[in-house]
Short mmCIF file of C-alpha atoms in Angstrom, two decimals:
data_model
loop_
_atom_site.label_atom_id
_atom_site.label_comp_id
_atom_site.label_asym_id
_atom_site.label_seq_id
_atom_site.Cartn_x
_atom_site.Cartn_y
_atom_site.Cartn_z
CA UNK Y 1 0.98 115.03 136.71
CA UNK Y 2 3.18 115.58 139.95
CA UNK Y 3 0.14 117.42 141.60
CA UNK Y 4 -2.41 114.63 141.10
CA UNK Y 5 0.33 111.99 142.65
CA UNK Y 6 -0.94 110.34 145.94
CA UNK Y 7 0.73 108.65 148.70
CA UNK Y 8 -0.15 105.51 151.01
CA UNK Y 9 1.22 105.88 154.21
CA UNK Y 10 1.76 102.11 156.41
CA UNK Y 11 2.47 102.01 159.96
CA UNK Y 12 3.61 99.02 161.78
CA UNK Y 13 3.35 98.70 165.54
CA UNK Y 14 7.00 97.89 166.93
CA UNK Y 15 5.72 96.74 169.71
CA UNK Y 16 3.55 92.92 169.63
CA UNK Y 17 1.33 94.38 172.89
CA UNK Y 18 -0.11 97.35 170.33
CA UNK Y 19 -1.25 94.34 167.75
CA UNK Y 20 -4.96 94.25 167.32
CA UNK Y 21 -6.85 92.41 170.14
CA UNK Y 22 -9.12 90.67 167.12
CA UNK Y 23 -5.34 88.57 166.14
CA UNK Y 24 -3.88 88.20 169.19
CA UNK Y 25 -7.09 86.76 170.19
CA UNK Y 26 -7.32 83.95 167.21
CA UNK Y 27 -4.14 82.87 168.86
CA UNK Y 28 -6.48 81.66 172.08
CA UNK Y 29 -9.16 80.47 173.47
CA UNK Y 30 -10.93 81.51 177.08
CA UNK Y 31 -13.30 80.24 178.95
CA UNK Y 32 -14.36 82.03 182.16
CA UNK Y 33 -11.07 83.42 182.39
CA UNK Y 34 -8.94 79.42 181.69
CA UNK Y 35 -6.97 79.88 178.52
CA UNK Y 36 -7.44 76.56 176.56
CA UNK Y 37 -4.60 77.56 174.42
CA UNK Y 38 -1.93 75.99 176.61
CA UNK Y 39 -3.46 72.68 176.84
CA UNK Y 40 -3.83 69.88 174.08
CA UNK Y 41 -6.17 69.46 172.14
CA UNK Y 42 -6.73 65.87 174.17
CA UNK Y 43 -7.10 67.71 177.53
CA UNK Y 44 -8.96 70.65 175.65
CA UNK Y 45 -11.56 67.94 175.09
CA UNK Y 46 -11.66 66.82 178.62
CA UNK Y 47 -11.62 69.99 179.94
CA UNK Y 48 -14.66 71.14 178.23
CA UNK Y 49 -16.87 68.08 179.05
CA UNK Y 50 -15.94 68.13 182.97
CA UNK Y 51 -17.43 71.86 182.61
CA UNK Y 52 -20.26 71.00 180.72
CA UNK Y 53 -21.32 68.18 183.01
CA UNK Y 54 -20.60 69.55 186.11
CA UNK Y 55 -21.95 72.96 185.61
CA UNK Y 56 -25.08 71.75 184.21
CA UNK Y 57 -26.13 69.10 186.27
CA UNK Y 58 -26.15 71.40 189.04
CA UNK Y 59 -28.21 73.93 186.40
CA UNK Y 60 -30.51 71.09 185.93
CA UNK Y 61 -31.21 70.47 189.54
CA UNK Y 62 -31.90 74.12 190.17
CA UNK Y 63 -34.07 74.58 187.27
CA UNK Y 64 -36.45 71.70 188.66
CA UNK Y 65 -36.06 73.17 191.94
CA UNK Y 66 -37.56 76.36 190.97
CA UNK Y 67 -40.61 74.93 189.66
CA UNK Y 68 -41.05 72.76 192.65
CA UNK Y 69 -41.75 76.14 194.16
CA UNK Y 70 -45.76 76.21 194.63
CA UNK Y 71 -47.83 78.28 192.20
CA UNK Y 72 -44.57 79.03 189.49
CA UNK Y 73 -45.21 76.95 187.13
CA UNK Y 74 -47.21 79.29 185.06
CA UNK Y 75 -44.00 81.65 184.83
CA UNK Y 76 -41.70 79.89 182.77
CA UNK Y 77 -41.06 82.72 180.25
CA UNK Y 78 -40.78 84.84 182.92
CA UNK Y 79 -37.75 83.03 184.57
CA UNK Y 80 -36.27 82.76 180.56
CA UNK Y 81 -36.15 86.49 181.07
CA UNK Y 82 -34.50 86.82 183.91
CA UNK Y 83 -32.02 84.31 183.22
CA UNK Y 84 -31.37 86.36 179.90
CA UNK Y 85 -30.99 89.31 182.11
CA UNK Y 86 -28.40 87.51 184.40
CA UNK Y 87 -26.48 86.01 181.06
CA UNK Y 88 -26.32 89.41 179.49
CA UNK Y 89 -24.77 90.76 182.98
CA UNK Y 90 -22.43 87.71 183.45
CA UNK Y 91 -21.43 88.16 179.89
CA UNK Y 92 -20.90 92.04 179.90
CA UNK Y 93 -18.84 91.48 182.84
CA UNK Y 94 -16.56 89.32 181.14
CA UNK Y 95 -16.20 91.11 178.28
CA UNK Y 96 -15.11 94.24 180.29
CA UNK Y 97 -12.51 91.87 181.69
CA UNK Y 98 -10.97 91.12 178.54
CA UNK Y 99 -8.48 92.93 176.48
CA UNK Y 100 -11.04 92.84 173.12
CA UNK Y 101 -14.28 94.62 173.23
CA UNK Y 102 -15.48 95.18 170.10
CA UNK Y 103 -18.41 93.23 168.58
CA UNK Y 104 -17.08 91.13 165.44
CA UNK Y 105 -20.12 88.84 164.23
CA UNK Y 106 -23.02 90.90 162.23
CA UNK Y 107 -26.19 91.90 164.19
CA UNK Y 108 -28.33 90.05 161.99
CA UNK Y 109 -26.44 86.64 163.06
CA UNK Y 110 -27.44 87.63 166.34
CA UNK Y 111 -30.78 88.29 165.22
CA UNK Y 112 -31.52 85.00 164.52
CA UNK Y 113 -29.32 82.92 166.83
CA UNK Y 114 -31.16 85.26 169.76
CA UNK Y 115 -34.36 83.97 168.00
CA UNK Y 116 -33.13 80.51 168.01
CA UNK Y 117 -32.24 81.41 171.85
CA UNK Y 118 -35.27 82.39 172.94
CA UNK Y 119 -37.26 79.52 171.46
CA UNK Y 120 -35.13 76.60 172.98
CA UNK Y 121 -34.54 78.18 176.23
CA UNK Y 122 -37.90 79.91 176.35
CA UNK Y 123 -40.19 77.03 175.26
CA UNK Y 124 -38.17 74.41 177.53
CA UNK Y 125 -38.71 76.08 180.61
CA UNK Y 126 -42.33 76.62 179.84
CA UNK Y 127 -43.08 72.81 179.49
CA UNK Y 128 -42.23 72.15 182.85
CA UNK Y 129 -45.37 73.67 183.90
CA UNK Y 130 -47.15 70.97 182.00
CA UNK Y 131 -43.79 68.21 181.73
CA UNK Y 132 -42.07 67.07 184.90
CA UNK Y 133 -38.37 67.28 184.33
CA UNK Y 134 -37.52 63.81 182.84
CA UNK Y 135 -39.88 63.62 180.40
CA UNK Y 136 -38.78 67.01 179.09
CA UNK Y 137 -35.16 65.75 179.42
CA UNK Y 138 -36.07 62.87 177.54
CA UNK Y 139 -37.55 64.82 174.29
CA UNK Y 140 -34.59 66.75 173.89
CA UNK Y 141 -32.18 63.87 174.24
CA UNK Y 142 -33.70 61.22 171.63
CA UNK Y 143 -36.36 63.54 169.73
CA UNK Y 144 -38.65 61.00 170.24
CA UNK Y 145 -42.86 61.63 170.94
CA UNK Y 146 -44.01 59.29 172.65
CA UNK Y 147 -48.04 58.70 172.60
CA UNK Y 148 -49.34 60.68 175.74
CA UNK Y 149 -53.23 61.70 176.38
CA UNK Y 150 -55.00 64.91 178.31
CA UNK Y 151 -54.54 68.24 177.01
CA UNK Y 152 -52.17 69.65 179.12
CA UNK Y 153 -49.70 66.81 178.05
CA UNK Y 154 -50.10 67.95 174.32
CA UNK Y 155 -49.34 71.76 175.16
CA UNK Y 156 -46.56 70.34 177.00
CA UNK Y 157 -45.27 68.47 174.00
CA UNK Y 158 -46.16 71.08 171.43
CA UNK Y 159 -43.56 73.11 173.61
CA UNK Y 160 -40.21 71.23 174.22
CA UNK Y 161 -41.03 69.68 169.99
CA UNK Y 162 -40.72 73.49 168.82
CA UNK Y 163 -38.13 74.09 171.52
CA UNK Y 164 -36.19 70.63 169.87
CA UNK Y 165 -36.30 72.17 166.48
CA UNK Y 166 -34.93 75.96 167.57
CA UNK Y 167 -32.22 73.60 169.37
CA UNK Y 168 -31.32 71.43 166.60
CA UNK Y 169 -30.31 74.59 164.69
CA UNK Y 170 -28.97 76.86 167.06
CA UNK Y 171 -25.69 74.81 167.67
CA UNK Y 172 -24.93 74.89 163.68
CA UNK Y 173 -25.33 78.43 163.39
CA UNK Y 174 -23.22 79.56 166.53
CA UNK Y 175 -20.32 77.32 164.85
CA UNK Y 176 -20.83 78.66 161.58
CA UNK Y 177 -20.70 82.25 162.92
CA UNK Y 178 -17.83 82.14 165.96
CA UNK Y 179 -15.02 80.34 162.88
CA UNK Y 180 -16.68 82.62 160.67
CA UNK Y 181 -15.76 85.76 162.01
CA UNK Y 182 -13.99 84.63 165.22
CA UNK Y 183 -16.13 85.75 167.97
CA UNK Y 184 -15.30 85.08 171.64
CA UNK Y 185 -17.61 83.69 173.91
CA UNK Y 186 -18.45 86.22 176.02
CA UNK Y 187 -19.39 88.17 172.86
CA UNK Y 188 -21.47 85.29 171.76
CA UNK Y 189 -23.39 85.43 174.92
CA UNK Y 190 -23.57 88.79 175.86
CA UNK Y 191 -25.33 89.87 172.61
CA UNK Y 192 -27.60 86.61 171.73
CA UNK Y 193 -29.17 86.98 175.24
CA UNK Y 194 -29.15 90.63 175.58
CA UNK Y 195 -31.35 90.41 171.79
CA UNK Y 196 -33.35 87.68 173.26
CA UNK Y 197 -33.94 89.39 176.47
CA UNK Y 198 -35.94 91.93 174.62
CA UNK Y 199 -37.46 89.60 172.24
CA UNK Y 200 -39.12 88.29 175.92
CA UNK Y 201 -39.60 91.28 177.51
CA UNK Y 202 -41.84 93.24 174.40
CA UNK Y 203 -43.74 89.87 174.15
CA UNK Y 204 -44.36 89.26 178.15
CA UNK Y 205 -45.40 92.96 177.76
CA UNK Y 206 -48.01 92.33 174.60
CA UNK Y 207 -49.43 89.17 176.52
CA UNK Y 208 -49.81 91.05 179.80
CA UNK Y 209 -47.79 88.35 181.55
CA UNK Y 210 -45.12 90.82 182.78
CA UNK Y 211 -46.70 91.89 186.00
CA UNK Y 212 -48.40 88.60 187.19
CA UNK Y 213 -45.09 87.19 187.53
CA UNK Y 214 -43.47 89.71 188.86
CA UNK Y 215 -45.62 90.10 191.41
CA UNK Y 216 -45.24 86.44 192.40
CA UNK Y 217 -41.53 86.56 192.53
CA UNK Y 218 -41.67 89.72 194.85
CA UNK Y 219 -44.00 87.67 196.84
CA UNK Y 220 -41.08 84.94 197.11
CA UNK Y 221 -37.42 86.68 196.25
CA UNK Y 222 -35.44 84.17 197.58
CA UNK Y 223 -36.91 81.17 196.40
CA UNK Y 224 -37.45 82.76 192.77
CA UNK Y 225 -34.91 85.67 192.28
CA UNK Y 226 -31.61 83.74 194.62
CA UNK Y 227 -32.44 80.60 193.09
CA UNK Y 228 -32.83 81.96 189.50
CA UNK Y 229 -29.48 83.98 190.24
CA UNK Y 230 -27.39 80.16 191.00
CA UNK Y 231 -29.35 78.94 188.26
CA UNK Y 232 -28.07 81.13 185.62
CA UNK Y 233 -24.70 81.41 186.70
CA UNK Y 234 -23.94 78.07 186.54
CA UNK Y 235 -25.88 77.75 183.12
CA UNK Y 236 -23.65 80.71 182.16
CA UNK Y 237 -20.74 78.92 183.22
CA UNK Y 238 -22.14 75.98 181.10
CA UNK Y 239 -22.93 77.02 177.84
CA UNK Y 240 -19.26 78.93 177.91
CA UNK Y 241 -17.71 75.55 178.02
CA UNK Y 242 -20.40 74.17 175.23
CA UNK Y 243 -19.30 77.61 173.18
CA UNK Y 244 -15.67 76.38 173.24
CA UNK Y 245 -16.66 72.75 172.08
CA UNK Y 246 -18.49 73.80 169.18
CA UNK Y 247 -15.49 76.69 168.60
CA UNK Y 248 -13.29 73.67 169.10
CA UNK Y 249 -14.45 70.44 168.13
CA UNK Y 250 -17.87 71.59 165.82
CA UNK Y 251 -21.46 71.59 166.87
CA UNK Y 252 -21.74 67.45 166.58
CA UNK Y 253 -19.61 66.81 169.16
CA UNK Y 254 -21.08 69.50 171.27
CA UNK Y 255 -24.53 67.90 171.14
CA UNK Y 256 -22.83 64.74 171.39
CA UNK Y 257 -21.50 65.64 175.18
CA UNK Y 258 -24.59 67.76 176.29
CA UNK Y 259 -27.07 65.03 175.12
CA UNK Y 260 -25.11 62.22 177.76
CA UNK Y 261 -25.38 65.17 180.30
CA UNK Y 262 -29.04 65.24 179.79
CA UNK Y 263 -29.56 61.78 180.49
CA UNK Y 264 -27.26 61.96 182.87
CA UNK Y 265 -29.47 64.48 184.60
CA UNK Y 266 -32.38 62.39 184.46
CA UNK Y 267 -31.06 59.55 186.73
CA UNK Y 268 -30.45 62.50 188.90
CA UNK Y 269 -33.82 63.89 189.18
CA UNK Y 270 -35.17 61.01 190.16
CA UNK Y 271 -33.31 60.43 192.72
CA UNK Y 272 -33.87 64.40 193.86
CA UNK Y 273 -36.85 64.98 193.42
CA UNK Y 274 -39.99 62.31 193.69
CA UNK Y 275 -41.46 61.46 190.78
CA UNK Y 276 -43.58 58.29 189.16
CA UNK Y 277 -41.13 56.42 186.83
CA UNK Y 278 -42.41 54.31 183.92
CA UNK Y 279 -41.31 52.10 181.35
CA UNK Y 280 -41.00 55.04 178.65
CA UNK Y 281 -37.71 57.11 180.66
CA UNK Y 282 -36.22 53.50 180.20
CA UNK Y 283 -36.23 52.78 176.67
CA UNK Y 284 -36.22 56.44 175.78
CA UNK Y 285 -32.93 56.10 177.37
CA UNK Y 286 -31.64 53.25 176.05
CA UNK Y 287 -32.13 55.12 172.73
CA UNK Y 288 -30.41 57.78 173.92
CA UNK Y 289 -27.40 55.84 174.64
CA UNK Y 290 -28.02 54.22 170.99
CA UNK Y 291 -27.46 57.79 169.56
CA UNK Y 292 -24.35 58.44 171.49
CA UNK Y 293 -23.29 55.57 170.17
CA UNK Y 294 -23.89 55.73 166.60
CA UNK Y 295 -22.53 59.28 166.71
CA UNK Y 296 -18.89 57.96 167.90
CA UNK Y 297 -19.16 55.33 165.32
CA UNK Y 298 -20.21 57.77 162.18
CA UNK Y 299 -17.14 59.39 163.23
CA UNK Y 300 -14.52 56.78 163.33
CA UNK Y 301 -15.61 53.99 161.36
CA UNK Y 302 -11.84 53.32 160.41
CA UNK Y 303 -11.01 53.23 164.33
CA UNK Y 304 -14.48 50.65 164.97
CA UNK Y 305 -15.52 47.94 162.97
CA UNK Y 306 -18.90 46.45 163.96
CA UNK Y 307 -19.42 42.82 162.92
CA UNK Y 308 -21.38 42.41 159.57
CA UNK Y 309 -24.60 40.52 159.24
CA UNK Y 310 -22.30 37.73 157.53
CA UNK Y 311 -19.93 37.14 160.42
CA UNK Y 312 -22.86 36.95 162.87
CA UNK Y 313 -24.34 34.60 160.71
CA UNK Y 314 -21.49 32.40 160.29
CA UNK Y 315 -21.37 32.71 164.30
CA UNK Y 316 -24.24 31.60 165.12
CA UNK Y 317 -23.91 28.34 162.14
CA UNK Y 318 -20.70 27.44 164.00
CA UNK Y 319 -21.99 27.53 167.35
CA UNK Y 320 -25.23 25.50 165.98
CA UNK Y 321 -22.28 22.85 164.28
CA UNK Y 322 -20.79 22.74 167.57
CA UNK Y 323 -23.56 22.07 169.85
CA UNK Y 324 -24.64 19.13 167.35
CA UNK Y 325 -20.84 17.75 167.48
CA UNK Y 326 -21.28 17.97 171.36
CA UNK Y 327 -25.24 16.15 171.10
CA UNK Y 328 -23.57 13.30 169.00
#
């Protein structure tokens, strides 16, 4: 009986720097090097929509400004790939800077939310060879199709509407994994877009798109290769603040903030960049605002109370009473 007896053996670190990186870093929250963790949860907030808005209205200029550059349009999944070249760089650097390295959500999740990646990303900045900028801003702010003619228009739509739908999702499942099992943002990035860049390289490769590009961007570095550089750093340094808002606040709010950046962007191409404006970008963006709108309200309805159809009705019967009284 004594021979068969076995022994657990528990050691405990006596020293809180030998803890496990994985709990010291539930305790916080970085973002391109800012700890979060030692603000509020007020200026959190704040913090993470100045980032978002600043860092990706300059992202939006540059990605217009690339395809003003004659004869790119054509290489929109090209450019996807380098910018997932540059995230995976930007995200393995940051990684290395940080005291926990190791990979905690499952490679399938990063499967599909590199999927989800490519599709959004991938798809978006291939309609701008048949979209200008606002109209493609437009579709992912309000989801709406508006009722365009001419083939290339249609491709156009076909790709930002399957680009909406890979977006719609994307946001849930990067919330659902990073609380799930408490992945940091550079590890969120640096794997998703590492996936995705080979997701775009094997099918650039299969379509024989690869060297076209390529040899079009050697033709032009600096106005292809230094602009896509700014371009995905400053996306980079976006979607690490949109990482902590859904980490944060959840993926509503997150769409919530980027969609007023987006039509904050449009007012900002137009003055940019020439362009013919019609009455669609108007309305469209009245809707927008509509949305933003009836997303703050869904989620404090015992903060806001919007007048009933009863009190404008009684409103209106006393102003009617009124202006009689005053006719008499």
């Amino acid at each position: 009986m004594s021979g068969s007896r076995k022994y657990i053996s528990i050691s405990v670190p006596d020293k809180p720097d030998s803890m496990s990186p994985h709990i010291k870093s539930s305790e916080e929250l970085r973002v391109i090097g800012l700890n979060l963790s030692d603000f509020s949860r007020t200026v959190q907030f704040f913090i993470c929509v100045a980032g978002v808005f600043i860092f990706y209205l300059i992202y939006g200029y540059l990605q217009e400004l690339i395809f003003s550059v004659e004869g790119f349009k054509p290489f929109g999944w090209y450019l996807t790939l380098v910018q997932f070249a540059f995230y995976s760089g930007f995200g393995l650097i940051e990684q290395q800077l940080t005291q926990d390295k190791r990979r905690r959500i499952p490679w399938k999740t990063y499967m599909l939310i590199a999927f989800l990646t490519v599709a959004t990303m991938g798809l978006s900045n291939t309609s701008l060879g048949y979209l200008n900028y606002p109209t493609q801003v437009i579709f992912k702010c309000c989801k709406l199709i508006p009722v365009m003619i001419g083939g290339v228009f249609i491709q156009g739509i076909v790709f930002i509407s399957m680009a909406l739908c890979a977006d719609a999702v994307i946001g849930n499942v990067q919330e659902k994994a990073m609380k799930l099992h408490n992945g940091s943002n550079s590890e969120m990035v640096l794997y998703s877009y590492s996936i995705g860049f080979l997701y775009i390289l094997v099918g650039l490769f299969c379509t024989q798109g690869l060297s076209p590009a390529f040899l079009f961007c050697s033709r032009h570095p600096m106005q292809t290769y230094g602009y896509a550089f700014m371009f995905s750093l400053t996306g980079y340094f976006g979607i690490s603040f949109v990482l902590a808002l859904i980490k944060l606040f959840g993926a509503l709010v997150a769409v919530t903030v980027t969609t007023g950046r987006k039509a904050m962007t449009i007012g900002l191409s137009f003055f940019f960049f020439s362009k013919p404006f019609t009455f669609h970008y108007l309305w469209s963006g009245l809707v927008v605002i509509l949305g933003i709108f009836l997303n703050i309200y869904s989620k404090n309805r015992d903060k806001i109370k919007l007048p009933s159809l009863l009190d404008l009705w009684n409103v209106i019967k006393k102003k009617q009473i009124r202006s009689m009284s005053q006719t008499v």
